[in-house]
PDB file of C-alpha atoms in Angstrom:
ATOM      1  CA  MET A   1      -7.144  12.506 -19.919  1.00  0.00           C
ATOM      2  CA  LEU A   2      -5.533   8.467 -20.950  1.00  0.00           C
ATOM      3  CA  LEU A   3      -8.348   8.822 -23.542  1.00  0.00           C
ATOM      4  CA  TYR A   4      -7.472  12.827 -24.930  1.00  0.00           C
ATOM      5  CA  ALA A   5      -4.077  12.475 -24.778  1.00  0.00           C
ATOM      6  CA  LEU A   6      -4.019   8.920 -26.092  1.00  0.00           C
ATOM      7  CA  PRO A   7      -4.338   8.851 -29.663  1.00  0.00           C
ATOM      8  CA  ARG A   8      -2.676  12.347 -29.768  1.00  0.00           C
ATOM      9  CA  LEU A   9       0.891  10.936 -28.475  1.00  0.00           C
ATOM     10  CA  SER A  10       3.020  10.013 -31.507  1.00  0.00           C
ATOM     11  CA  LEU A  11       3.953   6.316 -31.141  1.00  0.00           C
ATOM     12  CA  GLU A  12       5.052   6.051 -34.861  1.00  0.00           C
ATOM     13  CA  ASN A  13       8.207   8.194 -35.948  1.00  0.00           C
ATOM     14  CA  GLY A  14       9.982   4.947 -34.210  1.00  0.00           C
ATOM     15  CA  PRO A  15      13.182   5.608 -31.858  1.00  0.00           C
ATOM     16  CA  GLY A  16      13.342   9.662 -30.401  1.00  0.00           C
ATOM     17  CA  TRP A  17      12.557  12.409 -28.734  1.00  0.00           C
ATOM     18  CA  VAL A  18       8.957  12.634 -29.221  1.00  0.00           C
ATOM     19  CA  PHE A  19       8.793   8.467 -29.129  1.00  0.00           C
ATOM     20  CA  GLY A  20      10.240   7.246 -25.880  1.00  0.00           C
ATOM     21  CA  PHE A  21       8.011  10.746 -24.265  1.00  0.00           C
ATOM     22  CA  GLY A  22       4.762   8.992 -25.454  1.00  0.00           C
ATOM     23  CA  VAL A  23       6.502   5.761 -24.386  1.00  0.00           C
ATOM     24  CA  VAL A  24       7.059   7.275 -21.261  1.00  0.00           C
ATOM     25  CA  TRP A  25       3.794   8.943 -20.507  1.00  0.00           C
ATOM     26  CA  CYS A  26       1.362   6.126 -21.221  1.00  0.00           C
ATOM     27  CA  LEU A  27       3.351   4.112 -18.949  1.00  0.00           C
ATOM     28  CA  PHE A  28       3.571   6.846 -15.758  1.00  0.00           C
ATOM     29  CA  ALA A  29      -0.600   6.972 -17.219  1.00  0.00           C
ATOM     30  CA  PHE A  30      -1.360   3.589 -16.316  1.00  0.00           C
ATOM     31  CA  LEU A  31       0.969   3.655 -13.037  1.00  0.00           C
ATOM     32  CA  VAL A  32      -1.536   6.453 -11.889  1.00  0.00           C
ATOM     33  CA  ILE A  33      -3.764   3.664 -12.799  1.00  0.00           C
ATOM     34  CA  ALA A  34      -3.070   0.741 -11.524  1.00  0.00           C
ATOM     35  CA  ALA A  35      -2.233   3.109  -7.624  1.00  0.00           C
ATOM     36  CA  HIS A  36      -5.710   3.746  -8.181  1.00  0.00           C
ATOM     37  CA  LEU A  37      -7.046   0.412  -8.557  1.00  0.00           C
ATOM     38  CA  HIS A  38      -4.913  -0.810  -6.471  1.00  0.00           C
ATOM     39  CA  PHE A  39      -6.805   1.597  -3.443  1.00  0.00           C
ATOM     40  CA  ILE A  40     -10.617   1.293  -5.170  1.00  0.00           C
ATOM     41  CA  ILE A  41     -10.350  -3.060  -4.879  1.00  0.00           C
ATOM     42  CA  GLY A  42      -8.962  -2.462  -0.717  1.00  0.00           C
ATOM     43  CA  VAL A  43      -5.290  -5.310  -1.273  1.00  0.00           C
ATOM     44  CA  ASP A  44      -4.351  -2.571   1.820  1.00  0.00           C
ATOM     45  CA  GLU A  45      -7.019  -3.571   3.625  1.00  0.00           C
ATOM     46  CA  GLU A  46      -7.161  -6.798   4.012  1.00  0.00           C
ATOM     47  CA  LYS A  47      -2.984  -6.811   4.970  1.00  0.00           C
ATOM     48  CA  THR A  48      -4.423  -3.211   7.284  1.00  0.00           C
ATOM     49  CA  LYS A  49      -6.532  -6.174   9.291  1.00  0.00           C
ATOM     50  CA  ARG A  50      -3.761  -8.685   9.516  1.00  0.00           C
ATOM     51  CA  LEU A  51      -1.687  -6.134  11.341  1.00  0.00           C
ATOM     52  CA  GLU A  52      -4.157  -5.212  13.797  1.00  0.00           C
ATOM     53  CA  ALA A  53      -4.817  -8.296  15.253  1.00  0.00           C
ATOM     54  CA  VAL A  54      -0.892  -9.295  15.533  1.00  0.00           C
ATOM     55  CA  ARG A  55      -0.300  -5.867  17.288  1.00  0.00           C
ATOM     56  CA  LYS A  56      -3.593  -6.625  19.872  1.00  0.00           C
ATOM     57  CA  ALA A  57      -2.154 -10.227  20.116  1.00  0.00           C
ATOM     58  CA  LYS A  58       1.145  -8.754  21.273  1.00  0.00           C
ATOM     59  CA  LEU A  59      -0.450  -5.609  23.622  1.00  0.00           C
ATOM     60  CA  GLN A  60      -2.381  -9.129  25.422  1.00  0.00           C
ATOM     61  CA  GLN A  61       0.759 -11.191  25.800  1.00  0.00           C
ATOM     62  CA  TRP A  62       3.157  -8.394  26.931  1.00  0.00           C
ATOM     63  CA  GLN A  63      -0.881  -7.761  29.124  1.00  0.00           C
ATOM     64  CA  LYS A  64      -0.293 -11.025  30.560  1.00  0.00           C
ATOM     65  CA  LYS A  65       3.408 -11.196  31.274  1.00  0.00           C
ATOM     66  CA  TRP A  66       3.371  -7.981  33.082  1.00  0.00           C
ATOM     67  CA  SER A  67       0.328  -9.407  35.544  1.00  0.00           C
ATOM     68  CA  GLU A  68       1.714 -12.339  36.024  1.00  0.00           C
ATOM     69  CA  GLU A  69       5.332 -10.439  36.692  1.00  0.00           C
ATOM     70  CA  THR A  70       3.679  -8.347  38.678  1.00  0.00           C
ATOM     71  CA  ARG A  71       1.743 -10.745  41.020  1.00  0.00           C
ATOM     72  CA  VAL A  72       5.270 -12.398  41.968  1.00  0.00           C
ATOM     73  CA  SER A  73       6.509  -9.983  43.125  1.00  0.00           C
ATOM     74  CA  GLN A  74       3.126  -8.256  44.878  1.00  0.00           C
ATOM     75  CA  ASN A  75       3.770 -12.613  47.042  1.00  0.00           C
ATOM     76  CA  SER A  76       7.721 -11.713  47.267  1.00  0.00           C
TER      77      SER A  76
END
């Protein structure tokens, strides 16, 4: 879409509505491309793995604390 539309946009007239539309349209197109590249590269995948490791560690701590409290209450 960018390759088709970019040559047809008029960015030569200087400040004005047409120029503003062209700039905003190009920025939006590049933003969409960047978002797709971000997803393809998998930047969020690494963050998700780290968060999952933290969740597992917290769950293990909670289970250990709960089992210790259960033992103490059973011994009383």
